[in-house]
């Protein structure tokens, strides 16, 4: 049975604009990152003091290695706290070191920094993909309390089409710190502890990688995963004016990743809605909506069905932040899934600009939702459970 997008839309919460004037939940905790982008402040600037009255505590995550523009945003965030009437005594600052990625997971488990609140607001707008995964894992499995994902969309994302074409003509593909695109280089890739997956040693593996302008991220991930099948996923922007980015990302990553040494641009596009689940596919690529996390989850579920009896799946989540949310939900349904991640060394100073909108995705009953998603993926589970109850 093919995963049904309609069923997923019925089960999963939609993405709604954060309504002006709606109060935050009482006894709530805000978790946000002090990134260098303007949208790091989007959520706080969208609030009024009356809306923020229910906030009891705040965790601000600062990145290491240090960037001057991150510190500038730190001062601006503190100013917003003061404007909202939030006590700085309720503010806890913790660090996320992009070079030593596993340290943060150990910190979460040893220090338990988010204990004691009834509701959480997780602002992923300025967070790295791995930081999002770590925090979702903690909220889902350790807090087990309802929470909201807050996502601020930027007005513009780098690079511009002109910047890309100029850099590509010079032979630059984001492999150096000249930063023609969005980011450059990578720290050592890792398989993060809560996403080790479970597969017999030596089993065939498919590496499903969301592609980015920084090819070294994918190369780093591929270097530590002995894969036999490579599935490139290319994000399709919702704004048609940015449609050129699909071809641009393909060109950046075109060579050296497919097992059979083909170019990504030469392999067919798999139409997810028309995919044959039992077909023995050779190489293919997937186009996926950049900001529709429910659609991304369906895409991943279709890929799992295609490869179910052929390959175990490793995911390299270098797509958008909302696609990363879908990757996390996929690991709930299929906990045997492995994740591999490589953090960029540095970022283009114009990675994104401005604030376009602030939206919220509300997750209420986590355990029930997890159970319903698993049944949606494997309907036989419900039948087997009913049989066991009857006995």
Short mmCIF file of C-alpha atoms in Angstrom, two decimals:
data_model
loop_
_atom_site.label_atom_id
_atom_site.label_comp_id
_atom_site.label_asym_id
_atom_site.label_seq_id
_atom_site.Cartn_x
_atom_site.Cartn_y
_atom_site.Cartn_z
CA UNK A 1 0.00 0.00 0.00
CA UNK A 2 1.36 3.41 -1.00
CA UNK A 3 1.58 6.04 1.77
CA UNK A 4 -1.45 8.32 1.55
CA UNK A 5 -0.78 12.06 1.67
CA UNK A 6 -4.42 12.75 2.59
CA UNK A 7 -4.12 10.50 5.64
CA UNK A 8 -0.92 12.25 6.69
CA UNK A 9 -2.59 15.65 6.30
CA UNK A 10 -5.41 14.46 8.56
CA UNK A 11 -3.00 13.23 11.22
CA UNK A 12 -0.36 15.95 11.18
CA UNK A 13 -0.80 19.59 12.22
CA UNK A 14 -0.72 22.24 9.53
CA UNK A 15 1.59 25.22 9.37
CA UNK A 16 -0.32 28.32 10.43
CA UNK A 17 0.66 31.96 10.67
CA UNK A 18 1.39 33.00 14.22
CA UNK A 19 -1.65 35.15 14.90
CA UNK A 20 -1.06 38.64 16.27
CA UNK A 21 -2.71 38.95 19.67
CA UNK A 22 -2.82 35.22 20.51
CA UNK A 23 -1.24 34.56 23.87
CA UNK A 24 1.48 32.00 24.41
CA UNK A 25 0.59 29.04 26.62
CA UNK A 26 1.00 29.43 30.40
CA UNK A 27 4.07 27.94 32.10
CA UNK A 28 5.83 27.81 28.74
CA UNK A 29 9.50 27.61 27.80
CA UNK A 30 11.01 29.21 24.68
CA UNK A 31 14.03 27.55 23.04
CA UNK A 32 15.77 29.58 20.34
CA UNK A 33 19.18 29.93 18.74
CA UNK A 34 21.35 33.02 18.57
CA UNK A 35 22.15 32.78 14.87
CA UNK A 36 23.52 35.49 12.62
CA UNK A 37 20.43 35.73 10.39
CA UNK A 38 17.83 38.46 10.85
CA UNK A 39 15.14 35.83 11.23
CA UNK A 40 16.70 34.72 14.53
CA UNK A 41 14.69 37.64 15.97
CA UNK A 42 11.52 37.09 13.95
CA UNK A 43 9.55 35.22 16.65
CA UNK A 44 10.38 37.59 19.51
CA UNK A 45 9.74 40.72 17.46
CA UNK A 46 6.35 39.31 16.49
CA UNK A 47 5.26 39.12 20.16
CA UNK A 48 3.76 41.73 22.47
CA UNK A 49 4.34 41.87 26.24
CA UNK A 50 0.77 40.64 26.83
CA UNK A 51 1.33 37.62 24.54
CA UNK A 52 4.52 36.70 26.39
CA UNK A 53 3.01 36.75 29.89
CA UNK A 54 2.87 32.95 30.06
CA UNK A 55 6.59 32.51 29.41
CA UNK A 56 8.38 31.27 32.54
CA UNK A 57 11.79 30.40 31.10
CA UNK A 58 13.94 30.80 28.01
CA UNK A 59 16.89 28.83 26.67
CA UNK A 60 19.14 30.66 24.25
CA UNK A 61 21.59 28.51 22.29
CA UNK A 62 24.84 30.16 21.22
CA UNK A 63 26.97 28.66 18.49
CA UNK A 64 30.63 27.81 18.66
CA UNK A 65 33.01 28.57 16.98
CA UNK A 66 32.12 32.18 17.76
CA UNK A 67 31.02 34.65 15.06
CA UNK A 68 30.88 38.40 15.65
CA UNK A 69 27.45 38.70 14.01
CA UNK A 70 26.05 36.03 16.36
CA UNK A 71 27.09 38.19 19.31
CA UNK A 72 25.40 41.20 17.71
CA UNK A 73 22.14 39.25 17.55
CA UNK A 74 22.62 38.16 21.17
CA UNK A 75 22.47 41.79 22.29
CA UNK A 76 19.36 42.34 20.12
CA UNK A 77 17.68 39.25 21.61
CA UNK A 78 18.33 40.53 25.13
CA UNK A 79 16.76 43.85 24.11
CA UNK A 80 13.66 41.95 22.94
CA UNK A 81 13.50 40.12 26.29
CA UNK A 82 13.50 43.47 28.05
CA UNK A 83 10.81 44.86 25.73
CA UNK A 84 8.59 41.83 26.41
CA UNK A 85 9.06 42.14 30.15
CA UNK A 86 10.78 38.77 30.43
CA UNK A 87 13.14 38.40 33.37
CA UNK A 88 16.75 37.81 32.43
CA UNK A 89 16.90 35.60 35.53
CA UNK A 90 14.76 33.13 33.57
CA UNK A 91 17.27 33.11 30.71
CA UNK A 92 19.64 30.16 30.38
CA UNK A 93 22.43 30.32 27.79
CA UNK A 94 23.90 27.05 26.52
CA UNK A 95 26.38 26.34 23.74
CA UNK A 96 26.26 24.21 20.61
CA UNK A 97 29.68 23.53 19.14
CA UNK A 98 29.43 22.82 15.41
CA UNK A 99 32.88 21.26 15.47
CA UNK A 100 32.15 18.77 18.28
CA UNK A 101 28.60 17.81 17.38
CA UNK A 102 28.12 14.90 19.78
CA UNK A 103 28.87 17.05 22.87
CA UNK A 104 25.45 18.72 22.76
CA UNK A 105 23.58 15.42 22.91
CA UNK A 106 25.64 14.39 25.93
CA UNK A 107 24.82 17.74 27.55
CA UNK A 108 21.08 17.29 27.00
CA UNK A 109 21.14 13.88 28.64
CA UNK A 110 23.37 14.80 31.58
CA UNK A 111 21.99 18.27 32.45
CA UNK A 112 18.31 17.94 31.49
CA UNK A 113 18.03 21.70 30.79
CA UNK A 114 14.35 21.92 29.80
CA UNK A 115 12.71 20.27 32.80
CA UNK A 116 9.72 21.79 34.58
CA UNK A 117 7.56 23.45 31.90
CA UNK A 118 4.13 22.47 30.62
CA UNK A 119 4.63 23.73 27.06
CA UNK A 120 7.57 24.42 24.76
CA UNK A 121 8.10 26.81 21.86
CA UNK A 122 10.95 25.53 19.70
CA UNK A 123 12.06 28.29 17.33
CA UNK A 124 14.00 26.46 14.60
CA UNK A 125 14.47 29.55 12.42
CA UNK A 126 18.19 30.03 13.11
CA UNK A 127 19.04 26.44 14.03
CA UNK A 128 21.30 24.00 12.24
CA UNK A 129 19.63 20.83 10.99
CA UNK A 130 21.37 18.62 13.55
CA UNK A 131 20.49 20.97 16.40
CA UNK A 132 16.83 20.74 15.30
CA UNK A 133 17.03 16.93 15.34
CA UNK A 134 18.68 16.82 18.77
CA UNK A 135 16.07 19.13 20.30
CA UNK A 136 13.12 17.36 18.69
CA UNK A 137 14.47 14.07 20.01
CA UNK A 138 14.69 15.53 23.52
CA UNK A 139 11.24 17.13 23.46
CA UNK A 140 9.58 14.06 22.02
CA UNK A 141 11.21 11.34 24.09
CA UNK A 142 12.24 13.09 27.32
CA UNK A 143 9.74 15.96 27.85
CA UNK A 144 6.69 14.25 26.34
CA UNK A 145 4.84 17.54 26.66
CA UNK A 146 3.02 19.42 23.88
CA UNK A 147 5.11 21.89 21.92
CA UNK A 148 5.06 24.26 18.97
CA UNK A 149 7.56 24.50 16.15
CA UNK A 150 8.12 28.17 15.33
CA UNK A 151 9.50 28.89 11.87
CA UNK A 152 10.41 32.31 10.51
CA UNK A 153 10.74 32.47 6.74
CA UNK A 154 13.29 34.90 5.34
CA UNK A 155 12.53 37.37 2.56
CA UNK A 156 15.49 36.30 0.45
CA UNK A 157 17.98 33.44 0.51
CA UNK A 158 21.51 33.48 -0.84
CA UNK A 159 23.01 33.16 -3.30
CA UNK A 160 21.32 35.35 -5.90
CA UNK A 161 21.12 33.91 -9.40
CA UNK A 162 23.79 36.34 -10.55
CA UNK A 163 26.13 35.40 -7.67
CA UNK A 164 25.68 31.73 -8.45
CA UNK A 165 26.29 31.99 -12.19
CA UNK A 166 29.35 34.18 -11.65
CA UNK A 167 30.85 31.77 -9.12
CA UNK A 168 29.99 28.68 -11.16
CA UNK A 169 31.60 30.19 -14.26
CA UNK A 170 34.82 30.50 -12.26
CA UNK A 171 34.67 26.82 -11.35
CA UNK A 172 33.77 27.50 -7.71
CA UNK A 173 31.38 24.96 -6.19
CA UNK A 174 31.40 26.05 -2.54
CA UNK A 175 34.49 23.97 -1.84
CA UNK A 176 36.54 26.85 -0.42
CA UNK A 177 36.06 29.60 2.11
CA UNK A 178 35.53 32.15 -0.64
CA UNK A 179 31.84 31.58 0.11
CA UNK A 180 30.34 32.31 -3.28
CA UNK A 181 27.28 30.26 -2.37
CA UNK A 182 25.69 29.75 1.08
CA UNK A 183 28.33 27.89 3.11
CA UNK A 184 31.71 26.25 2.69
CA UNK A 185 33.72 23.29 3.92
CA UNK A 186 32.68 20.84 6.64
CA UNK A 187 33.74 19.66 10.05
CA UNK A 188 34.13 15.91 10.50
CA UNK A 189 30.86 14.11 9.68
CA UNK A 190 29.15 12.01 12.35
CA UNK A 191 26.32 9.55 12.84
CA UNK A 192 24.59 11.21 15.83
CA UNK A 193 23.92 8.96 18.78
CA UNK A 194 20.10 9.04 18.90
CA UNK A 195 19.97 8.28 15.16
CA UNK A 196 22.41 5.39 14.84
CA UNK A 197 19.79 3.17 13.23
CA UNK A 198 19.74 -0.61 13.36
CA UNK A 199 20.80 -2.82 10.51
CA UNK A 200 22.82 -6.04 10.29
CA UNK A 201 26.51 -5.42 9.69
CA UNK A 202 27.29 -5.32 5.99
CA UNK A 203 23.66 -4.98 4.88
CA UNK A 204 23.09 -3.07 1.62
CA UNK A 205 22.42 0.61 2.30
CA UNK A 206 20.73 3.42 0.40
CA UNK A 207 21.99 6.93 1.17
CA UNK A 208 19.09 9.38 0.79
CA UNK A 209 20.63 12.84 0.69
CA UNK A 210 18.96 16.22 0.54
CA UNK A 211 21.32 18.25 -1.63
CA UNK A 212 22.58 21.76 -0.88
CA UNK A 213 24.85 24.37 -2.42
CA UNK A 214 27.68 23.03 -0.22
CA UNK A 215 28.67 19.80 -1.95
CA UNK A 216 31.23 19.00 0.72
CA UNK A 217 28.45 18.28 3.18
CA UNK A 218 27.21 15.45 0.96
CA UNK A 219 30.74 14.26 0.21
CA UNK A 220 31.49 14.19 3.94
CA UNK A 221 28.35 12.19 4.67
CA UNK A 222 29.01 9.80 1.80
CA UNK A 223 32.57 9.21 3.01
CA UNK A 224 31.44 7.48 6.21
CA UNK A 225 28.42 5.60 4.83
CA UNK A 226 29.22 2.52 2.73
CA UNK A 227 26.20 2.89 0.47
CA UNK A 228 25.22 0.81 -2.55
CA UNK A 229 22.48 3.14 -3.78
CA UNK A 230 22.38 6.94 -3.76
CA UNK A 231 19.09 8.88 -3.81
CA UNK A 232 19.50 12.65 -4.37
CA UNK A 233 16.60 14.84 -3.17
CA UNK A 234 16.49 18.36 -4.59
CA UNK A 235 14.36 20.98 -2.84
CA UNK A 236 11.85 22.91 -4.92
CA UNK A 237 11.22 26.46 -3.59
CA UNK A 238 7.60 27.52 -3.17
CA UNK A 239 8.38 30.86 -4.85
CA UNK A 240 8.57 30.31 -8.60
CA UNK A 241 11.10 33.16 -8.85
CA UNK A 242 13.55 30.86 -7.08
CA UNK A 243 12.86 27.91 -9.36
CA UNK A 244 16.34 28.32 -10.90
CA UNK A 245 17.79 26.92 -7.66
CA UNK A 246 16.69 23.39 -8.59
CA UNK A 247 18.98 23.36 -11.62
CA UNK A 248 21.73 25.22 -9.72
CA UNK A 249 21.88 22.69 -6.86
CA UNK A 250 21.85 19.86 -9.40
CA UNK A 251 24.82 21.40 -11.23
CA UNK A 252 26.79 21.85 -8.00
CA UNK A 253 26.31 18.20 -6.99
CA UNK A 254 26.19 16.68 -10.47
CA UNK A 255 29.34 14.54 -10.44
CA UNK A 256 30.89 11.93 -8.19
CA UNK A 257 28.00 10.84 -5.96
CA UNK A 258 26.13 8.17 -7.92
CA UNK A 259 27.40 4.63 -7.54
CA UNK A 260 27.55 4.05 -11.29
CA UNK A 261 29.37 7.33 -12.04
CA UNK A 262 26.43 8.90 -13.84
CA UNK A 263 25.56 12.58 -13.64
CA UNK A 264 22.59 13.45 -11.42
CA UNK A 265 21.16 15.51 -14.29
CA UNK A 266 21.15 12.36 -16.48
CA UNK A 267 19.07 10.12 -14.23
CA UNK A 268 15.24 10.21 -14.35
CA UNK A 269 13.07 12.11 -11.92
CA UNK A 270 10.96 9.77 -9.82
CA UNK A 271 7.34 10.91 -9.70
CA UNK A 272 6.45 10.14 -6.09
CA UNK A 273 2.69 9.94 -6.71
CA UNK A 274 3.22 7.43 -9.53
CA UNK A 275 6.10 5.43 -8.07
CA UNK A 276 5.94 1.64 -8.36
CA UNK A 277 6.76 0.36 -4.90
CA UNK A 278 8.06 -3.04 -5.97
CA UNK A 279 9.96 -1.94 -9.06
CA UNK A 280 13.74 -2.62 -9.05
CA UNK A 281 14.74 0.98 -9.82
CA UNK A 282 18.15 1.95 -11.08
CA UNK A 283 19.38 5.47 -10.23
CA UNK A 284 16.76 8.19 -9.92
CA UNK A 285 16.42 11.66 -8.39
CA UNK A 286 13.57 13.19 -6.43
CA UNK A 287 12.15 16.72 -6.43
CA UNK A 288 10.58 17.68 -3.10
CA UNK A 289 8.72 20.78 -1.91
CA UNK A 290 11.04 22.83 0.28
CA UNK A 291 8.46 24.06 2.78
CA UNK A 292 5.83 21.29 2.93
CA UNK A 293 6.95 18.97 5.70
CA UNK A 294 3.95 16.66 5.28
CA UNK A 295 4.78 16.21 1.58
CA UNK A 296 8.41 15.50 2.48
CA UNK A 297 7.33 12.85 4.98
CA UNK A 298 5.23 11.18 2.28
CA UNK A 299 8.22 11.28 -0.09
CA UNK A 300 10.43 9.55 2.49
CA UNK A 301 7.77 6.95 3.20
CA UNK A 302 7.51 6.13 -0.51
CA UNK A 303 11.29 5.78 -0.72
CA UNK A 304 11.23 3.45 2.29
CA UNK A 305 8.67 1.23 0.58
CA UNK A 306 10.71 1.13 -2.63
CA UNK A 307 13.85 0.09 -0.77
CA UNK A 308 12.25 -1.92 2.06
CA UNK A 309 13.50 -5.34 1.01
CA UNK A 310 16.63 -4.14 -0.75
CA UNK A 311 18.40 -1.53 1.38
CA UNK A 312 18.52 -0.07 4.85
CA UNK A 313 18.19 3.71 4.73
CA UNK A 314 20.60 6.42 5.83
CA UNK A 315 19.44 10.04 5.51
CA UNK A 316 21.72 13.05 5.11
CA UNK A 317 19.44 16.00 6.04
CA UNK A 318 20.97 18.96 4.19
CA UNK A 319 17.66 20.35 2.94
CA UNK A 320 15.43 22.96 4.55
CA UNK A 321 14.54 23.19 8.23
CA UNK A 322 10.98 22.02 7.56
CA UNK A 323 12.28 19.06 5.59
CA UNK A 324 14.38 18.26 8.66
CA UNK A 325 11.19 18.14 10.74
CA UNK A 326 9.89 15.54 8.28
CA UNK A 327 13.12 13.54 8.61
CA UNK A 328 12.65 13.44 12.39
CA UNK A 329 9.04 12.23 12.08
CA UNK A 330 10.23 9.57 9.64
CA UNK A 331 12.69 8.25 12.25
CA UNK A 332 9.79 7.91 14.71
CA UNK A 333 7.94 5.69 12.27
CA UNK A 334 11.07 3.80 11.20
CA UNK A 335 13.52 3.92 14.16
CA UNK A 336 15.94 1.67 12.28
CA UNK A 337 16.74 4.68 10.07
CA UNK A 338 20.26 6.07 10.35
CA UNK A 339 21.17 9.76 10.03
CA UNK A 340 24.55 11.12 8.97
CA UNK A 341 25.48 14.79 9.29
CA UNK A 342 28.34 17.14 8.42
CA UNK A 343 28.33 20.72 9.71
CA UNK A 344 29.58 23.56 7.47
CA UNK A 345 32.79 25.33 8.45
CA UNK A 346 31.50 28.79 7.61
CA UNK A 347 28.55 30.64 6.14
CA UNK A 348 27.98 33.36 3.59
CA UNK A 349 27.22 36.64 5.42
CA UNK A 350 24.11 37.00 3.25
CA UNK A 351 22.86 33.46 3.91
CA UNK A 352 19.38 34.98 4.23
CA UNK A 353 17.95 38.47 4.66
CA UNK A 354 14.80 39.89 6.18
CA UNK A 355 11.70 38.37 7.76
CA UNK A 356 8.79 37.38 5.52
CA UNK A 357 6.47 35.52 7.92
CA UNK A 358 6.34 33.69 11.24
CA UNK A 359 4.42 30.42 11.42
CA UNK A 360 3.60 27.78 14.02
CA UNK A 361 3.10 24.00 13.90
CA UNK A 362 1.44 22.67 17.07
CA UNK A 363 2.11 19.14 18.33
CA UNK A 364 -0.26 18.12 21.13
CA UNK A 365 -0.54 14.39 21.99
CA UNK A 366 2.90 13.13 20.96
CA UNK A 367 2.56 9.45 21.79
CA UNK A 368 -0.83 9.11 20.13
CA UNK A 369 0.43 10.85 17.01
CA UNK A 370 3.49 8.60 16.86
CA UNK A 371 1.25 5.53 17.13
CA UNK A 372 -1.12 6.78 14.43
CA UNK A 373 1.77 7.54 12.07
CA UNK A 374 3.13 4.03 12.46
CA UNK A 375 -0.27 2.54 11.72
CA UNK A 376 -0.60 4.80 8.67
CA UNK A 377 2.75 3.48 7.43
CA UNK A 378 1.92 -0.16 8.24
CA UNK A 379 -1.88 -0.66 8.46
CA UNK A 380 -1.38 -4.33 9.43
CA UNK A 381 -0.17 -3.14 12.84
CA UNK A 382 -3.73 -2.14 13.76
CA UNK A 383 -5.08 -5.53 12.74
CA UNK A 384 -2.42 -7.38 14.72
CA UNK A 385 -3.11 -5.28 17.81
CA UNK A 386 -6.84 -5.99 17.57
CA UNK A 387 -6.08 -9.70 17.37
CA UNK A 388 -3.92 -9.56 20.50
CA UNK A 389 -6.65 -7.69 22.41
CA UNK A 390 -9.25 -10.29 21.41
CA UNK A 391 -7.05 -13.07 22.73
#
